[in-house]
PDB file of C-alpha atoms in Angstrom:
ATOM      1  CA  UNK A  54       0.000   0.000   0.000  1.00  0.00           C
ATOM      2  CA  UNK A  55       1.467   3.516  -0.768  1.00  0.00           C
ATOM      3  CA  UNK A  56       0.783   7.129  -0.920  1.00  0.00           C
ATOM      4  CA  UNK A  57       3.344   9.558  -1.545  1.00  0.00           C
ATOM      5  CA  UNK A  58       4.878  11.490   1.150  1.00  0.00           C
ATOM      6  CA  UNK A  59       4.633  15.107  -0.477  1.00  0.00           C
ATOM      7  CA  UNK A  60       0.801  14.150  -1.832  1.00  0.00           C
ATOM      8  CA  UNK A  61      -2.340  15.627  -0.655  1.00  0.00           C
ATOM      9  CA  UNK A  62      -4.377  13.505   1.815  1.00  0.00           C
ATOM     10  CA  UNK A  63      -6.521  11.396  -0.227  1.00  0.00           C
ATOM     11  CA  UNK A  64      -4.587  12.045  -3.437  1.00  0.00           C
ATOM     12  CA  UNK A  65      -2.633   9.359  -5.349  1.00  0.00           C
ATOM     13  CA  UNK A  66      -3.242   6.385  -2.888  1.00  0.00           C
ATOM     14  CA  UNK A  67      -2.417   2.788  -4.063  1.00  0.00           C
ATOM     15  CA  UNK A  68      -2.137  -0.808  -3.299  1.00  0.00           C
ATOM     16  CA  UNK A  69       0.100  -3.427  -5.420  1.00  0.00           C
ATOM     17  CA  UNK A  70      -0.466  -7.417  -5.908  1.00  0.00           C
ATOM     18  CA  UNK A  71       1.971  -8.789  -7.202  1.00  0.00           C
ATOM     19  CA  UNK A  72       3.530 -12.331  -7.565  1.00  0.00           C
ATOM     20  CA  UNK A  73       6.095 -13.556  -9.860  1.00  0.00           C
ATOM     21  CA  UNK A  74       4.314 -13.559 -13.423  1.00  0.00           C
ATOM     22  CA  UNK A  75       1.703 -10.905 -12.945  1.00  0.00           C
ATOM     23  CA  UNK A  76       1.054  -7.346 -10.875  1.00  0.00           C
ATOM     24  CA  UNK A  77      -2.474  -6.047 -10.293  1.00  0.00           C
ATOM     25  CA  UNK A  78      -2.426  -2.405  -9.408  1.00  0.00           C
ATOM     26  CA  UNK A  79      -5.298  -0.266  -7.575  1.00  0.00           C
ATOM     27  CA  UNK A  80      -4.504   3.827  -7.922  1.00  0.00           C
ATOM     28  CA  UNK A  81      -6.483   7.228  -7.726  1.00  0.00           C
ATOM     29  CA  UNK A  82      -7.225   9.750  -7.340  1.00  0.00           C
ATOM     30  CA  UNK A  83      -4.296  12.148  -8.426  1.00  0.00           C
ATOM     31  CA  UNK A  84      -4.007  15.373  -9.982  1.00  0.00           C
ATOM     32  CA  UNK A  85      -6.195  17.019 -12.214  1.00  0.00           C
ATOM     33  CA  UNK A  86      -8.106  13.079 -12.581  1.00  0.00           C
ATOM     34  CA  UNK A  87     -10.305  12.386 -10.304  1.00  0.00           C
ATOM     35  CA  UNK A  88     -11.220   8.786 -11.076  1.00  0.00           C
ATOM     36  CA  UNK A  89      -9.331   5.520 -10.322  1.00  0.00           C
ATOM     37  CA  UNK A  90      -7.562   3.010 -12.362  1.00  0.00           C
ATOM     38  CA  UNK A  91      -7.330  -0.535 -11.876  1.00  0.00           C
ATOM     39  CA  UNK A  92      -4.333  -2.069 -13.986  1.00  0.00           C
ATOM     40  CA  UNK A  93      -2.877  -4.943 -14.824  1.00  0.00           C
ATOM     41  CA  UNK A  94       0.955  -5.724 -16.105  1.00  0.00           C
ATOM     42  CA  UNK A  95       1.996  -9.492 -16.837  1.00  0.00           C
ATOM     43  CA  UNK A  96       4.001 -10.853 -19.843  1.00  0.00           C
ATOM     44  CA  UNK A  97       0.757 -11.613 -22.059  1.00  0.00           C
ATOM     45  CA  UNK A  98      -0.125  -8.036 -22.375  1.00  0.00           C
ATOM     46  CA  UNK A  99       0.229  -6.982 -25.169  1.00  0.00           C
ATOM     47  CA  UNK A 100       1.974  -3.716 -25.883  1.00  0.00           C
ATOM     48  CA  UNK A 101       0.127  -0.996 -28.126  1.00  0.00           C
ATOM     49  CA  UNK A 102      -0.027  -1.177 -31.750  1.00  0.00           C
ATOM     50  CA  UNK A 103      -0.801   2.150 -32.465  1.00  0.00           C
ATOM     51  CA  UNK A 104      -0.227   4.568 -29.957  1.00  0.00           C
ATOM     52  CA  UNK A 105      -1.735   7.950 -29.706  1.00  0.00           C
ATOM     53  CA  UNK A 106       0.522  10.444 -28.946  1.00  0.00           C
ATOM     54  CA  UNK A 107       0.618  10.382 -24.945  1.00  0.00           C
ATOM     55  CA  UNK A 108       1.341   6.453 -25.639  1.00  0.00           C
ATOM     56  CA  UNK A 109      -1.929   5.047 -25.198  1.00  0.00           C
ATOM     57  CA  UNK A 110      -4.606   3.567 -27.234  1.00  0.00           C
ATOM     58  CA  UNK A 111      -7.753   1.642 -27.081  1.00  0.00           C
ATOM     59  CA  UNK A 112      -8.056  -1.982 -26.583  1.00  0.00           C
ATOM     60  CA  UNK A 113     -10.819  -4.213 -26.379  1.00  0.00           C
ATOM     61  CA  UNK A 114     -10.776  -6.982 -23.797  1.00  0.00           C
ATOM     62  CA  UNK A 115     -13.278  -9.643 -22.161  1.00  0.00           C
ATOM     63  CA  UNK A 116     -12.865  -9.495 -18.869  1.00  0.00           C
ATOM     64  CA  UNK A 117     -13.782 -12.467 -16.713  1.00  0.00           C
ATOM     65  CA  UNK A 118     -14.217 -11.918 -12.421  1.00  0.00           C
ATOM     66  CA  UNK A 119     -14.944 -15.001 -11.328  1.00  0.00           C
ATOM     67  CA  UNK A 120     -18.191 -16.163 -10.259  1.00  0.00           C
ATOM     68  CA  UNK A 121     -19.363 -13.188 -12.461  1.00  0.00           C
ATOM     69  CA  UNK A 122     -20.143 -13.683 -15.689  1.00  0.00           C
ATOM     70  CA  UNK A 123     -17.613 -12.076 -18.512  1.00  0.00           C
ATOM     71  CA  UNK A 124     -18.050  -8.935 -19.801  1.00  0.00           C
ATOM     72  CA  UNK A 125     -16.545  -7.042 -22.641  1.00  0.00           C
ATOM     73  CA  UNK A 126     -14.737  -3.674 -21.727  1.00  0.00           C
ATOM     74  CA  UNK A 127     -12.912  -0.974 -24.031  1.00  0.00           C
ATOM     75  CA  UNK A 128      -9.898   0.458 -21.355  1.00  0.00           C
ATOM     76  CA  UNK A 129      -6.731   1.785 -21.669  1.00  0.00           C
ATOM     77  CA  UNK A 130      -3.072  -0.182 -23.463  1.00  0.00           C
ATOM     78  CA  UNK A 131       0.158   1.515 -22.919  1.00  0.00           C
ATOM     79  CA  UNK A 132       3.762   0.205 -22.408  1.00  0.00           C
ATOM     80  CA  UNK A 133       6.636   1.536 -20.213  1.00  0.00           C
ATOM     81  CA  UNK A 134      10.326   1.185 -21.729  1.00  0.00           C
ATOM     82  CA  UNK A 135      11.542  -0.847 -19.095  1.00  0.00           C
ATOM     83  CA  UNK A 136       8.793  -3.799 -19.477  1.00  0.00           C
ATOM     84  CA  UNK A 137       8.926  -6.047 -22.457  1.00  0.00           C
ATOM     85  CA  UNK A 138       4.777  -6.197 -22.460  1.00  0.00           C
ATOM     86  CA  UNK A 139       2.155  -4.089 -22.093  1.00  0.00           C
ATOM     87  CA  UNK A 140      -0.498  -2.654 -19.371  1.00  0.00           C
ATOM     88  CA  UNK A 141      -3.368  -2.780 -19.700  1.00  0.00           C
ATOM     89  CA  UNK A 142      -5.906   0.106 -17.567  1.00  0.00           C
ATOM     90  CA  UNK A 143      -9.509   0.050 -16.679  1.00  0.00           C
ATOM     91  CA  UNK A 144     -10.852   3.247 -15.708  1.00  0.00           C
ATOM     92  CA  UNK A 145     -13.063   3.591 -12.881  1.00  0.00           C
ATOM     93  CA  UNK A 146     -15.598   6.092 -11.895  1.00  0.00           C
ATOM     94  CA  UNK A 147     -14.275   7.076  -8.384  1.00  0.00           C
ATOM     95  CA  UNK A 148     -11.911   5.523  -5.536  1.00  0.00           C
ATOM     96  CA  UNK A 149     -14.472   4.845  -3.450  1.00  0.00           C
ATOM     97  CA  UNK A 150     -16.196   2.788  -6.314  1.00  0.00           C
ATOM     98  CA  UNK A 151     -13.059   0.848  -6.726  1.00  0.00           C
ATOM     99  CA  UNK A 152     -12.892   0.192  -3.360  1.00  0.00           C
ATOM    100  CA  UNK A 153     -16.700  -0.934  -2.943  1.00  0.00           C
ATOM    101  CA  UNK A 154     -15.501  -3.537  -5.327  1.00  0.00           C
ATOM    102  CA  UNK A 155     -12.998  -5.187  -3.533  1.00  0.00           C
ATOM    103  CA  UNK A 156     -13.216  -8.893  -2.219  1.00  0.00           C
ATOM    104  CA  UNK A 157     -10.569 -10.972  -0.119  1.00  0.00           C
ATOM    105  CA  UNK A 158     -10.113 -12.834  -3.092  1.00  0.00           C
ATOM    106  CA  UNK A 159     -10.827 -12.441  -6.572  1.00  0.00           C
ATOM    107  CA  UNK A 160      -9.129 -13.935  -9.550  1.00  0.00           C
ATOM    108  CA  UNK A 161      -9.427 -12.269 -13.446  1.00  0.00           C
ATOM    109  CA  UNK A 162      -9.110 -13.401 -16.301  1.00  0.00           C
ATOM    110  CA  UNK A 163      -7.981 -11.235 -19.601  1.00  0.00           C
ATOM    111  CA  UNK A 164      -8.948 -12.177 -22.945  1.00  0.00           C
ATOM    112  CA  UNK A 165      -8.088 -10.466 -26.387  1.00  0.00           C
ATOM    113  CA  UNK A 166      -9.808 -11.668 -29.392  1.00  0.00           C
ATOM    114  CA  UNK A 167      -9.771 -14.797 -27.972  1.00  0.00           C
ATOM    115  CA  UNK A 168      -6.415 -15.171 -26.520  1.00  0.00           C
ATOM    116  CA  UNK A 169      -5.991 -15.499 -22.261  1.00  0.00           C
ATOM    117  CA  UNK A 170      -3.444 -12.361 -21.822  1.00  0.00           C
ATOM    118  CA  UNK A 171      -3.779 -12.509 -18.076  1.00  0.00           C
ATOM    119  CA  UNK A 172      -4.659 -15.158 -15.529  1.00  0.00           C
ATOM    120  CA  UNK A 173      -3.762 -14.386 -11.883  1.00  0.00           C
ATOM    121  CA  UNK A 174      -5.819 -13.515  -8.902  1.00  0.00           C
ATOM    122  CA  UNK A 175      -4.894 -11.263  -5.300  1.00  0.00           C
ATOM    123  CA  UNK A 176      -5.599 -12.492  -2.012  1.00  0.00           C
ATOM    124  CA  UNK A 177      -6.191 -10.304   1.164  1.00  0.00           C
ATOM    125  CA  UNK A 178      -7.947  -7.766  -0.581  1.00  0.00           C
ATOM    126  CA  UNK A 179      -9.705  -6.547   2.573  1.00  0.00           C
ATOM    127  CA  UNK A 180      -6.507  -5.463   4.108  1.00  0.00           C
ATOM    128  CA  UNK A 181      -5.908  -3.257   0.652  1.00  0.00           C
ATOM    129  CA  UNK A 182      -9.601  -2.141   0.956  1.00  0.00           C
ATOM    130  CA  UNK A 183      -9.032  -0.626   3.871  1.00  0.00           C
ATOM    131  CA  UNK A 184      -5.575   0.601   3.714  1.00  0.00           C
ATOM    132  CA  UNK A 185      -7.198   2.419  -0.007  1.00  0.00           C
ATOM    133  CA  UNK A 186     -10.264   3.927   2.345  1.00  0.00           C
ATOM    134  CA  UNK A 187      -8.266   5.322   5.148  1.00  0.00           C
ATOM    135  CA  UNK A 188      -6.154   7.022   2.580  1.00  0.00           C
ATOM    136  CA  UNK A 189      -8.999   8.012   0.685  1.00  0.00           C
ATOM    137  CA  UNK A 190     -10.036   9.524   4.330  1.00  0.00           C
ATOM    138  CA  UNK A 191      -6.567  11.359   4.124  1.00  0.00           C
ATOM    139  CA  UNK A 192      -5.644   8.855   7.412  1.00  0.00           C
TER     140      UNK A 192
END
């Protein structure tokens, strides 16, 4: 769990799973954008094909929570120099939205035309729920 020492309370607070093929992260709100992200990084990510300008374009995934049924999202693909596969972003309305979302465990499944691009899953997601609310709370 993070927030930046030098941020305002409430602003830019985050939690990180990670394990050794995949990281999950949780993030917002920060700066002038007042929503929160929920992105995932693993080796079957694709990187962007065509990039906009700020280094992001639109992807299509299926997106599978289990016992929910799939669903079919548009979010956010970008790629950072230092990883040899992409990220892929789903935007979300609010931090406290994200965090009324949250269970202990919950596993996801990415799917691009087809093809599983991420399989992994976090555990203790209560503890990151309420880490993400006190800082939310600027605690």
């Amino acid at each position: 769990f993070f927030h930046p020492e030098k941020a305002a309370a409430g602003e830019f607070c985050g939690a990180i799973f990670q394990n050794t093929e995949a990281m999950i992260w949780l993030m917002g709100p920060g700066g002038s954008y007042r929503g929160a992200l929920l992105r995932f990084y693993g080796e079957g990510i694709p990187k962007p094909t065509n990039p906009d300008k700020s280094g992001m374009a639109k992807q299509v995934i299926t997106l599978t929570q289990a016992p929910d049924p799939a669903q079919t999202l548009t979010v956010l693909n970008n790629a950072y120099k230092e990883f040899r596969f992409g990220v892929l972003s789903i935007p979300v309305p609010s931090l406290e939205a994200l965090i009324g979302s949250i269970a202990d465990k919950q596993n996801f499944k990415i799917e691009i035309d087809g093809r599983v691009v991420f399989n992994s899953a976090w555990s203790d997601g209560l503890l990151a729920r309420d880490a993400l609310q006190k800082c939310a709370q600027g605690k």
